[in-house]
Short mmCIF file of C-alpha atoms in Angstrom, two decimals:
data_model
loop_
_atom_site.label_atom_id
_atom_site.label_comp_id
_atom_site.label_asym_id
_atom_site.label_seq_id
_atom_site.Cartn_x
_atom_site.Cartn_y
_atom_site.Cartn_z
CA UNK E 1 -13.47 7.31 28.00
CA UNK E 2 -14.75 5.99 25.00
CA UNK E 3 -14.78 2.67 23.83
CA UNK E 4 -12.06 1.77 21.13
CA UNK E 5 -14.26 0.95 17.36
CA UNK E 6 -12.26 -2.73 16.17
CA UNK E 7 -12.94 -3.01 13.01
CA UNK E 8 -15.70 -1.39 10.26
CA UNK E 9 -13.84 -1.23 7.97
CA UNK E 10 -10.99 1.23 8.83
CA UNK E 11 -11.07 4.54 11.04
CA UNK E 12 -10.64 6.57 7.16
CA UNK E 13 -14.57 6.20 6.98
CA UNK E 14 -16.92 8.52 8.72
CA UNK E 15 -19.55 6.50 8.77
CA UNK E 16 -19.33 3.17 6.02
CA UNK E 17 -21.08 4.09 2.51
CA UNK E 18 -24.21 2.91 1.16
CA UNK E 19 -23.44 0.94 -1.68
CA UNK E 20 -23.98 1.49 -5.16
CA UNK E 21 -26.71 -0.58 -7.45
CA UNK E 22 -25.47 -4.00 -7.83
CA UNK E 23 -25.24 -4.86 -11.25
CA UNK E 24 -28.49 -6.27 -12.49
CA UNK E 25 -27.70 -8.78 -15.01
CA UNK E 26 -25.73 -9.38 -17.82
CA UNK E 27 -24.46 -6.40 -19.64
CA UNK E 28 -22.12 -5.60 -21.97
CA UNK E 29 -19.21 -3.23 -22.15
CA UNK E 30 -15.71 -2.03 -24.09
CA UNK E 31 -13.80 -2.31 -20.73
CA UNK E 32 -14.80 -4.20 -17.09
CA UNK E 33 -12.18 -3.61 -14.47
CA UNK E 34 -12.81 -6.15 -11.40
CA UNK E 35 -12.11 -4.50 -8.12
CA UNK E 36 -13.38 -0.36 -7.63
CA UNK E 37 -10.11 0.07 -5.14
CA UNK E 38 -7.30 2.89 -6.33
CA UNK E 39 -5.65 0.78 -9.16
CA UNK E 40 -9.49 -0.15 -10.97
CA UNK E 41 -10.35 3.47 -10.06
CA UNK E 42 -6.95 5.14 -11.70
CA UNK E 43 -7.69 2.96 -15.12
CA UNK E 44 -10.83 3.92 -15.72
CA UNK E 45 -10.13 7.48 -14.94
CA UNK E 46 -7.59 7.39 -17.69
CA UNK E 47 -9.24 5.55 -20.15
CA UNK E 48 -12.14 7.79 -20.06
CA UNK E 49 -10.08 10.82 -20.01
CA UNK E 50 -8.51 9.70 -22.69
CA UNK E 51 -10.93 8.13 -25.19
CA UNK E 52 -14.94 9.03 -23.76
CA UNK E 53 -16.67 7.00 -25.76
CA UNK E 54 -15.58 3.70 -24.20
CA UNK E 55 -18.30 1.72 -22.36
CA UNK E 56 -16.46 1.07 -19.19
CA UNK E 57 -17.63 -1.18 -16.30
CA UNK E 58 -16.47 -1.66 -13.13
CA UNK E 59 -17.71 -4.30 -10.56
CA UNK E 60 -16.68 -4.10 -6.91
CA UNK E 61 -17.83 -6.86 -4.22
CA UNK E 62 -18.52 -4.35 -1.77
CA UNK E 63 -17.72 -0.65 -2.09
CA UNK E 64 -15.15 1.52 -3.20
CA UNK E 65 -12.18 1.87 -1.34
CA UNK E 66 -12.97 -1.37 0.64
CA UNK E 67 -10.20 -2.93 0.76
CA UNK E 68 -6.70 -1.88 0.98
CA UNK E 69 -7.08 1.64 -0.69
CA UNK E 70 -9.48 2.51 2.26
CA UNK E 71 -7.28 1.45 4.87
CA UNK E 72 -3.66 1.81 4.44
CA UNK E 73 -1.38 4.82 6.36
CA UNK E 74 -1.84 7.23 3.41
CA UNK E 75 1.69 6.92 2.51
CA UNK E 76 2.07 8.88 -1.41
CA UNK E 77 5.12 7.91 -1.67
CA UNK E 78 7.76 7.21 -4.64
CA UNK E 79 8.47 4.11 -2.89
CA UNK E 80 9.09 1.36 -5.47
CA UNK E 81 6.86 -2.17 -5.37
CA UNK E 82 10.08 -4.05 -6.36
CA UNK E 83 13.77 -4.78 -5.74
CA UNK E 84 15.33 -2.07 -7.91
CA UNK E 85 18.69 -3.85 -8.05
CA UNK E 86 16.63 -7.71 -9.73
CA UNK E 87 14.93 -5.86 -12.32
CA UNK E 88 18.17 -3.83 -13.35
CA UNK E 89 20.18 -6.86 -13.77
CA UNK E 90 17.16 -7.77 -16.25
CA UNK E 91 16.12 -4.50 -17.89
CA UNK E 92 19.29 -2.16 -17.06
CA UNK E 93 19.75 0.39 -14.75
CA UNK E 94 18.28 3.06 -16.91
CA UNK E 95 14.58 1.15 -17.39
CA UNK E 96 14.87 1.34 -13.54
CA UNK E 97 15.86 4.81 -12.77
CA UNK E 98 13.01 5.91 -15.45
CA UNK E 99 10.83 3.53 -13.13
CA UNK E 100 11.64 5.42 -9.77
CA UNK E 101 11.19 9.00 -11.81
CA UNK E 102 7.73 7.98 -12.75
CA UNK E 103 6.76 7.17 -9.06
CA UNK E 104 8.08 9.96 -7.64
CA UNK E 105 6.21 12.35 -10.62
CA UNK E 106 3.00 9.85 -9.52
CA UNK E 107 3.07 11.66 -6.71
CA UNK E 108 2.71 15.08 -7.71
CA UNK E 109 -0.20 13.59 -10.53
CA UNK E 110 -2.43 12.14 -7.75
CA UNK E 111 -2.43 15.42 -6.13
CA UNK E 112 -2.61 17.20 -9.56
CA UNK E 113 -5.73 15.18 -10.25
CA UNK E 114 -7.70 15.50 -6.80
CA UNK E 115 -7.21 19.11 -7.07
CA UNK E 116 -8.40 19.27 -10.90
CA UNK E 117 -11.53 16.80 -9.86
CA UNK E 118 -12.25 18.79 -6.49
CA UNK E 119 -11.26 15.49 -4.26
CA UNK E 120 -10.37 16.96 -0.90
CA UNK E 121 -7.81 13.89 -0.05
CA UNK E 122 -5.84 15.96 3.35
CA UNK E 123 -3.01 16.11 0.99
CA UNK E 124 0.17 17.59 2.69
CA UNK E 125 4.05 17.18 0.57
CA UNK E 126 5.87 17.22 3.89
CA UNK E 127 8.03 14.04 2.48
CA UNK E 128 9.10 10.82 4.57
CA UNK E 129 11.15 10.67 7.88
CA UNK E 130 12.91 7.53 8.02
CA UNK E 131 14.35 6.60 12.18
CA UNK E 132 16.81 4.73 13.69
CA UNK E 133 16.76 3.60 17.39
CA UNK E 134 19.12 1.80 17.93
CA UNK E 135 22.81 0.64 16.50
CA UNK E 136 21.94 -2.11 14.35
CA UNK E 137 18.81 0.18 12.90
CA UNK E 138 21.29 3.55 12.38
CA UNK E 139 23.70 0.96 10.70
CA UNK E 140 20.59 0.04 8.30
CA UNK E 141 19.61 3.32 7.72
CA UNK E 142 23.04 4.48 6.58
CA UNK E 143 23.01 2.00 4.24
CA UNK E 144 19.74 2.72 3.05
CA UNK E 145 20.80 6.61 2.32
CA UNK E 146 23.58 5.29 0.54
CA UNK E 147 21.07 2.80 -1.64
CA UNK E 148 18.83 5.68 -2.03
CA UNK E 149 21.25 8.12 -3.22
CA UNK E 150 22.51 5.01 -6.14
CA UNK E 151 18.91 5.81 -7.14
CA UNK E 152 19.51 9.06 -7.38
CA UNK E 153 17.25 10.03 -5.01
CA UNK E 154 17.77 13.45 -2.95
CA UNK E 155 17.27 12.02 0.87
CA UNK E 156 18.98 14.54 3.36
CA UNK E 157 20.64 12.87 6.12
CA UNK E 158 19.53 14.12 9.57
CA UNK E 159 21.51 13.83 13.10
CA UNK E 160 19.37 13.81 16.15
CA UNK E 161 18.80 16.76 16.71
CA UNK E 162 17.36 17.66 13.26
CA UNK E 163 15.17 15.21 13.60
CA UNK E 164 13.60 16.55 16.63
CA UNK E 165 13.24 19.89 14.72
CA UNK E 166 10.53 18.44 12.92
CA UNK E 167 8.83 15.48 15.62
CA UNK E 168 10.44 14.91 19.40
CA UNK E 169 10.37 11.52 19.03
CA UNK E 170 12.32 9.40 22.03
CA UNK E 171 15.74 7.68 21.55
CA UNK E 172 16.31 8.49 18.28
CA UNK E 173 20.08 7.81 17.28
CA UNK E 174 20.00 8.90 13.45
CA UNK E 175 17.14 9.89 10.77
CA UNK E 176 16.72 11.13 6.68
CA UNK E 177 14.04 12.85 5.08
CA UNK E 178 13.05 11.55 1.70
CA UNK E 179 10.86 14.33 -0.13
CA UNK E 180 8.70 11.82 -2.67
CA UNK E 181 6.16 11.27 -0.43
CA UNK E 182 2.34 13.45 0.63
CA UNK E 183 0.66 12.32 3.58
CA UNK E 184 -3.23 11.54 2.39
CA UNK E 185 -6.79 10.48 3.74
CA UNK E 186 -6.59 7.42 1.85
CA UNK E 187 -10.33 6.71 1.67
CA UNK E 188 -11.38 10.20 0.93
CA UNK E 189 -8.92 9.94 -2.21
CA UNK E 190 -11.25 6.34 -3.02
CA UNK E 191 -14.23 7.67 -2.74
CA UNK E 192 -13.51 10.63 -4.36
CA UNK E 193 -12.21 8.54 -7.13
CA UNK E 194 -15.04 6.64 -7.75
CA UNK E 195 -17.49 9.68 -8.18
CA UNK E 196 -14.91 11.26 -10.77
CA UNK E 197 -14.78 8.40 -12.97
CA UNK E 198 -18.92 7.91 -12.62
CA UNK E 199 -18.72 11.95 -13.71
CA UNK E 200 -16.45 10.86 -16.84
CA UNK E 201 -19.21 8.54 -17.60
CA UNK E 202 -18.20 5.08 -15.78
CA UNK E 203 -20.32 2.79 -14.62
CA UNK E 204 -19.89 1.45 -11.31
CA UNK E 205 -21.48 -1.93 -9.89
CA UNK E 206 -21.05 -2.16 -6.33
CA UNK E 207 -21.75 -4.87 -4.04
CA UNK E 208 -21.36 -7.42 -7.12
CA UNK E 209 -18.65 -10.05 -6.04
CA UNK E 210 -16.75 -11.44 -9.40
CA UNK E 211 -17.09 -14.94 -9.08
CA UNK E 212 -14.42 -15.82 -12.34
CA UNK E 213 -12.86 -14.02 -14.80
CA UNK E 214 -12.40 -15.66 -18.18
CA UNK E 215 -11.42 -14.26 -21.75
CA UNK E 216 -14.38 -12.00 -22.68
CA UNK E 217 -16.71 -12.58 -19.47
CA UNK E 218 -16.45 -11.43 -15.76
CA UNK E 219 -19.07 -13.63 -14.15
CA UNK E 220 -20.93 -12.38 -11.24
CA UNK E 221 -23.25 -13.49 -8.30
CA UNK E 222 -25.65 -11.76 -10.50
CA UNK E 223 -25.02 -11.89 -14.03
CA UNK E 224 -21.91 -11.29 -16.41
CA UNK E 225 -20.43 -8.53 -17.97
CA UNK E 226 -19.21 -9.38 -21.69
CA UNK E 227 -16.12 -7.57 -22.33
CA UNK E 228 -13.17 -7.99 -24.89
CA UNK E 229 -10.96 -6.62 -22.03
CA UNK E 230 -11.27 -7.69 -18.45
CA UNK E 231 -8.70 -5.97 -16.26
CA UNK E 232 -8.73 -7.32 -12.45
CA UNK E 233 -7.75 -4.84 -9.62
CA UNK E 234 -8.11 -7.24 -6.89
CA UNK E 235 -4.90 -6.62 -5.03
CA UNK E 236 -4.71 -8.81 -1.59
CA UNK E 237 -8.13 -10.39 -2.22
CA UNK E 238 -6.93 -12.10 -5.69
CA UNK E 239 -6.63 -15.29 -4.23
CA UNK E 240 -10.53 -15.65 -3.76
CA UNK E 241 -10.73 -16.10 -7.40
CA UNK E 242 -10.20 -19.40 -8.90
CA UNK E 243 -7.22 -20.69 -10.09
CA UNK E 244 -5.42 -17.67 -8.18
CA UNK E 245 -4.85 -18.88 -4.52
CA UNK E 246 -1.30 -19.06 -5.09
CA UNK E 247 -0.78 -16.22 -7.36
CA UNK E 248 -0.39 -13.43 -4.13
CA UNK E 249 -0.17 -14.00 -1.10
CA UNK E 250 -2.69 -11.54 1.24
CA UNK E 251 -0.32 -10.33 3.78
CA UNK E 252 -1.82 -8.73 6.86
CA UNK E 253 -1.29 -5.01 8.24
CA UNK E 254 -2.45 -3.67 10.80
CA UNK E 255 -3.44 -0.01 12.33
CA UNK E 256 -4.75 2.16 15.30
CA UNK E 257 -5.52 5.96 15.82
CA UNK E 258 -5.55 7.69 18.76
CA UNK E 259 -7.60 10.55 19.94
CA UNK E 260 -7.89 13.86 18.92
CA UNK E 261 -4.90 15.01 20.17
CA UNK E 262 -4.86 18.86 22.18
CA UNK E 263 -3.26 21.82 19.87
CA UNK E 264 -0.93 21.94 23.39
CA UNK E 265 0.32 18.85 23.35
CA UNK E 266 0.95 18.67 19.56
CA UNK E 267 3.19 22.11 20.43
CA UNK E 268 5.16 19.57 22.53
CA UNK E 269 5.43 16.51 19.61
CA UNK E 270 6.06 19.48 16.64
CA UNK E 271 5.17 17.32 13.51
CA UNK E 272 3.98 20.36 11.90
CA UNK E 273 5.40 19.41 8.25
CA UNK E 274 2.96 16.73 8.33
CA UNK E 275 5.73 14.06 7.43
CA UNK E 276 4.67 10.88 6.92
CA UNK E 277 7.11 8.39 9.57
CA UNK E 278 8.57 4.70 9.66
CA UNK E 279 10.88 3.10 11.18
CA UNK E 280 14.15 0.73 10.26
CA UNK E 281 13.39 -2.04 12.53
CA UNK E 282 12.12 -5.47 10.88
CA UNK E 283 8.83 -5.44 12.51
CA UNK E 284 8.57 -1.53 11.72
CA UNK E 285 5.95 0.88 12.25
CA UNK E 286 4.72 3.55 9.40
CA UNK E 287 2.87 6.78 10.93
CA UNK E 288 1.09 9.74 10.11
CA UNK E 289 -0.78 13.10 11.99
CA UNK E 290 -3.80 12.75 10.64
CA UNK E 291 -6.12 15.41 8.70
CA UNK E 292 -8.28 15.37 12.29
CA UNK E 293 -4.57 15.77 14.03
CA UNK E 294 -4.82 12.45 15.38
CA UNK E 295 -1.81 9.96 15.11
CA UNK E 296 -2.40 7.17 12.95
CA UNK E 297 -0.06 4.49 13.19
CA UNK E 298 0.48 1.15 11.31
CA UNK E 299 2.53 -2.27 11.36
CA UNK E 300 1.97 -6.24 10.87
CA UNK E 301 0.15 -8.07 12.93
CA UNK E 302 -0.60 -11.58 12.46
CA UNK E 303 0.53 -11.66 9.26
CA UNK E 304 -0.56 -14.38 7.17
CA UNK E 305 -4.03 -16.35 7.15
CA UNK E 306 -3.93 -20.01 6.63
CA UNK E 307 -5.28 -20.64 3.04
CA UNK E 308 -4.86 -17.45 2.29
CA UNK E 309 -7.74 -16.47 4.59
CA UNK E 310 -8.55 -12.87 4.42
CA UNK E 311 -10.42 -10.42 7.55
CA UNK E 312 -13.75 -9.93 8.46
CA UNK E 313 -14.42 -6.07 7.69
CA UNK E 314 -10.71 -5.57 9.46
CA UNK E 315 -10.97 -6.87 12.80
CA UNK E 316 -7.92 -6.65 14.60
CA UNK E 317 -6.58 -9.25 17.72
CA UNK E 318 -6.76 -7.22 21.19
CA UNK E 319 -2.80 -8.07 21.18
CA UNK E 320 -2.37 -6.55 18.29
CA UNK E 321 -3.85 -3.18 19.01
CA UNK E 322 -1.62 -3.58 22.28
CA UNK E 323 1.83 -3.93 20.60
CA UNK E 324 1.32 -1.10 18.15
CA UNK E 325 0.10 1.07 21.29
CA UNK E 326 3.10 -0.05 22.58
CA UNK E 327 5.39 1.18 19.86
CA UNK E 328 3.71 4.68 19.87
CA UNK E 329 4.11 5.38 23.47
CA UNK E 330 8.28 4.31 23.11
CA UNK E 331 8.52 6.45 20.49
CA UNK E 332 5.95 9.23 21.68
CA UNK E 333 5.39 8.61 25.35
CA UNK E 334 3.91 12.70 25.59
CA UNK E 335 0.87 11.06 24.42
CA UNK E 336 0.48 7.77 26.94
CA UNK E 337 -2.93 9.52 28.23
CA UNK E 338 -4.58 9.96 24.78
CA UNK E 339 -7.35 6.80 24.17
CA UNK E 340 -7.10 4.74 20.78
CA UNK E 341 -10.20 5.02 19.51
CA UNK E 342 -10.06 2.88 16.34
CA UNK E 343 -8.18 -0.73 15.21
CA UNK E 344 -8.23 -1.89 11.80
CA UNK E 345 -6.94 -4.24 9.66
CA UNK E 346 -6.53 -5.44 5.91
CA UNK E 347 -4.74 -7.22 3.49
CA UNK E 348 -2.31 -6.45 0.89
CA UNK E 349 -0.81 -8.75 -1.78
CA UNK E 350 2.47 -9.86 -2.11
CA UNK E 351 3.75 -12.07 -5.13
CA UNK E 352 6.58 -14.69 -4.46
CA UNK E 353 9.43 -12.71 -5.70
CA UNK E 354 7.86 -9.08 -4.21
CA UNK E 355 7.87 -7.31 -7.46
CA UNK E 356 4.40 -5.86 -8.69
CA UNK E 357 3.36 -6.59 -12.12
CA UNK E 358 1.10 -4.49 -14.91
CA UNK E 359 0.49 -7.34 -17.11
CA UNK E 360 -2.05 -6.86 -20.63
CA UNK E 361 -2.44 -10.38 -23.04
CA UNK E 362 -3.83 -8.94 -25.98
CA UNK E 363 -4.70 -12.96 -27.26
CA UNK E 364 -6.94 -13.13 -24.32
CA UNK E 365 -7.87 -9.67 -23.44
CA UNK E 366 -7.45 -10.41 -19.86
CA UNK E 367 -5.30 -7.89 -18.02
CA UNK E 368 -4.21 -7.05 -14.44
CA UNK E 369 -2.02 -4.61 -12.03
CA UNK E 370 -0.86 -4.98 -8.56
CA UNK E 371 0.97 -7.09 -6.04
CA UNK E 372 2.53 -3.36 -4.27
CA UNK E 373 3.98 -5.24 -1.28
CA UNK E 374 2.25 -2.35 0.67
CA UNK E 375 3.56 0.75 -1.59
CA UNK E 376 0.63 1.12 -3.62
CA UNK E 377 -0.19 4.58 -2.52
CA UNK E 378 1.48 6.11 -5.74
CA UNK E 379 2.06 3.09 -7.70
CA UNK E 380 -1.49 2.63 -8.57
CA UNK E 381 -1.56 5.85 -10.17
CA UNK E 382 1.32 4.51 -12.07
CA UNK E 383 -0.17 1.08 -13.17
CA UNK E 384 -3.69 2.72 -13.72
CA UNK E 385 -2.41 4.95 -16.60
CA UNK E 386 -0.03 2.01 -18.05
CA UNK E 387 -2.80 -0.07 -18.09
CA UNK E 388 -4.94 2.41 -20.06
CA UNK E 389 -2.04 2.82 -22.54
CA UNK E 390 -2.17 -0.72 -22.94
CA UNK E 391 -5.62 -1.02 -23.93
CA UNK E 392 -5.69 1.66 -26.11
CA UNK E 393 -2.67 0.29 -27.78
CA UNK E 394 -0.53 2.95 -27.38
CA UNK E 395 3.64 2.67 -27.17
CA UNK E 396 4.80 5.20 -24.60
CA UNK E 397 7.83 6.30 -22.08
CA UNK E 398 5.50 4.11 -19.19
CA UNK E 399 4.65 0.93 -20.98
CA UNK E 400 8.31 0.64 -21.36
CA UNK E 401 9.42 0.71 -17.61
CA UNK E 402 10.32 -2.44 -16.29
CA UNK E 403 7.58 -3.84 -14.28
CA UNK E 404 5.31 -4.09 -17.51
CA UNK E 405 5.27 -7.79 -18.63
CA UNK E 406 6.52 -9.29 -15.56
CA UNK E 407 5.16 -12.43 -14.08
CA UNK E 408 5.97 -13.59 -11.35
CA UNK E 409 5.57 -17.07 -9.91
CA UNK E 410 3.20 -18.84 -7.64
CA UNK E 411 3.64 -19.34 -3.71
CA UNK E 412 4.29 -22.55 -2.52
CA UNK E 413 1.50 -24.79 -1.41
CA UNK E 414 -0.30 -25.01 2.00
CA UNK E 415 1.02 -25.52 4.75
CA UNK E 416 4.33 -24.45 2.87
CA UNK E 417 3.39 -20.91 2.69
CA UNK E 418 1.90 -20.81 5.85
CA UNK E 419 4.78 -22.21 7.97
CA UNK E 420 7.41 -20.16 5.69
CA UNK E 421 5.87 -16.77 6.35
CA UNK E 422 5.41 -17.16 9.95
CA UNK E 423 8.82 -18.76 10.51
CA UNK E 424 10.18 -15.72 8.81
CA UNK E 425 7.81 -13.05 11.27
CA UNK E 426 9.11 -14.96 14.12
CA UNK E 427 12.94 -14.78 12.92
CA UNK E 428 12.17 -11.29 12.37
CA UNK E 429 10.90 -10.17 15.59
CA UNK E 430 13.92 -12.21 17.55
CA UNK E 431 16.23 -10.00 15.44
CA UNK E 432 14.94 -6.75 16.70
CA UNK E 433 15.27 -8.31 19.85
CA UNK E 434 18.52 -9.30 19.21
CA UNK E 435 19.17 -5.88 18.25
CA UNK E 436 17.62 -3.82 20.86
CA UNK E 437 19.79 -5.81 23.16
CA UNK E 438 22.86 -3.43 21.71
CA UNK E 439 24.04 -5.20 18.51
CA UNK E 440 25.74 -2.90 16.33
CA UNK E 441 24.75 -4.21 12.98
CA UNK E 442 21.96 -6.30 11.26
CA UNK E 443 21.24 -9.52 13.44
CA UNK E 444 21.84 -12.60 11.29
CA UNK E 445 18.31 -14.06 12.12
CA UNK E 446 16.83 -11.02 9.82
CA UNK E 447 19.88 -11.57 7.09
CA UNK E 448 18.95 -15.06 6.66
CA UNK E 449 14.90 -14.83 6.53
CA UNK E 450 15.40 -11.59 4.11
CA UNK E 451 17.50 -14.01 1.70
CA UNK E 452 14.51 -16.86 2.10
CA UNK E 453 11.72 -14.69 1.73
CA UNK E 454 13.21 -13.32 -1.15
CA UNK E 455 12.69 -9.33 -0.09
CA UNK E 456 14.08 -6.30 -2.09
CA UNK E 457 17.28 -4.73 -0.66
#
């Protein structure tokens, strides 16, 4: 048996890219996006497609797709980096329905675009299937169908046995299928990325860490790049940059793949729609088959860093890898005797109040997107174009929707934010405990850290 790979990166790479030229001193530019992941990527594909002649930089510590764009479950999904319910009590339901439309068209544009740019990303519209195990979770679920369907959002419920039609998962007690969602190769989709926009006449800097970003300068381990708009992309690793420790926090996720598994045994599992799979626990699990018909399979870990610490090229714990082996043989124990060849880790950023923000101040020129709480999939897509309609000064349907403009505030101090967000993992693994014991509805541990931690409903 092989030895299980911990770390490189994530198991989405082949084999890890050779970088691109660092950028060799000062230079100067229309545009400089800090960060080459999906949501620097998706704004410079725009904003060349949509005006060429812009000189448009990009600078990227390591290499495209390194951080959370080359790493997470390849989830496309229309899933919304907010609390739906806050930002209609500020903007009005309608700003937020128009919201949800555009993520769920987002996904059918990503698609739209790898196909147009010959980006082979595994793409496969087989939608979401959401499971319950137990009471308390089929009690959650429910609700979420009915929160969905406020939304106006076409999720089919599904009893047990119509689950199993499409994957023979064990002890499931209820399920829905949400449509809104492709399962991807996330870092093929990255790296694909990046060579479009270079084709569309971007320049990309790679291994060139951004040391500060100031009105009209990025500044560099290796020079600056003048700029009267500096957009940062920086996602979970914003809080390297100064003055921006508190802004998100880097929250940790965690994921394994197995094996290649046989064509017999995936005969036995079914998954054939390619359906991408989570689960209504708190501590849940988000899963996919894989392009190479592996299962690839995802949840958090240790979650938070003190200081806002972030991994070493995604290193995972041993225990770690354990527990989410552990959750794929309850739920699929047909494949107990496959190996896991591959743990990975990486960070993904979370603002106080959980609602992503595309944010342009044309006094400064300094722009940014991001803060998905781990749906960025799509959402990038989203923010990339709204950011290039904010640059190029244009007023249309998506700089109107209600995330555009919105700041939220910082994170509480150390060890505040430390102590808070691993109080709130414990409380939440005690209440699936609680509620694997037989509870029939949402322990009270996970109702009270969900109103502290201020999460979406």
């Amino acid at each position: 048996m092989s030895t299980m790979v911990n770390g490189r990166v994530s198991h989405w790479f082949d084999e890890l890219p050779t970088p691109r030229s660092a950028l060799p001193g000062d230079r100067d530019a229309d545009v400089c996006i800090v960060g080459a992941g999906y949501t620097g990527l998706w704004t410079a594909y725009y904003l060349a497609q949509a005006d060429p002649s812009l000189r448009i930089t990009v600078l990227e510590a390591r290499f495209a797709g390194f951080g959370a764009s080359g790493r997470n479950g390849g989830w496309l999904s229309g899933l919304v980096p907010g609390d739906r319910h806050r930002m209609a009590a500020q903007h009005g339901r309608d700003r937020v329905l128009a919201w949800q439309e555009a993520l769920n068209e987002a996904v059918d544009e990503v698609i739209a675009v790898a196909d147009r740019e010959g980006i082979d990303a595994g793409a496969v519209k087989g939608g979401t299937l959401e499971i319950a195990r137990n009471a308390a979770q089929a009690a959650r679920l429910a609700e979420a169908v009915a929160e969905e369907r406020r939304w106006n959002q076409d999720v089919t419920e599904l009893t047990k046995g119509q689950a199993a039609e499409r994957i023979r998962f064990h002890g499931v007690v209820s399920a829905y299928h949400n449509p809104h969602c492709a399962r991807i190769q996330p870092a093929r989709l990255a790296r694909g990325l990046a060579e479009a926009v270079e084709r569309h006449g971007v320049t990309i800097y790679e291994d060139t860490p951004v040391t500060e970003i100031v009105p009209g300068r990025a500044i560099t381990t290796s020079g600056a790049v003048r700029a009267p708009i500096i957009l940062r992309a920086t996602e979970g690793f914003t809080s390297a940059l100064p003055g921006l420790r508190r802004r998100w926090l880097p929250m940790n996720s965690s994921m394994i793949a197995t094996d290649p598994i046989p064509a017999a045994l995936w005969n036995e599992i079914s998954w054939h729609g390619r359906e991408t799979v989570g689960d209504s626990a708190h501590g849940f699990f988000y899963a996919q088959r894989t392009v190479d018909d592996r299962i690839a399979i995802g949840g958090r870990s240790v979650p938070y860093r003190f200081a806002s610490r972030t991994d070493v090229d995604g290193q995972v714990p041993a225990r770690t890898v354990r527990l989410l082996t552990d959750v794929l043989h309850s739920i699929l124990p047909q494949v107990r005797d496959v190996p896991i060849a591959h743990g990975w880790c990486g960070v993904l950023g979370v603002p106080r109040d959980w609602q992503a923000e595309v944010v342009l101040d044309k006094a400064s020129g300094l722009g940014w997107a991001g803060g998905y709480v781990g749906h960025g999939v799509t959402a990038t897509n989203l923010a990339g174009r709204t950011l290039a309609d904010l640059v190029l000064g244009r007023d249309t349907a998506i700089t109107e929707l209600p995330w555009v403009g919105h700041r939220s505030r910082n994170w509480e101090p150390e060890p505040l934010r430390w102590l808070g967000v691993r109080g709130l993992y414990v409380a939440y693994k005690l209440a699936d405990r609680h509620e694997a014991g037989g509870r029939a509805q949402t322990s009270p541990m996970a109702r009270i850290a969900d109103v502290i931690a201020r999460k979406p409903h």
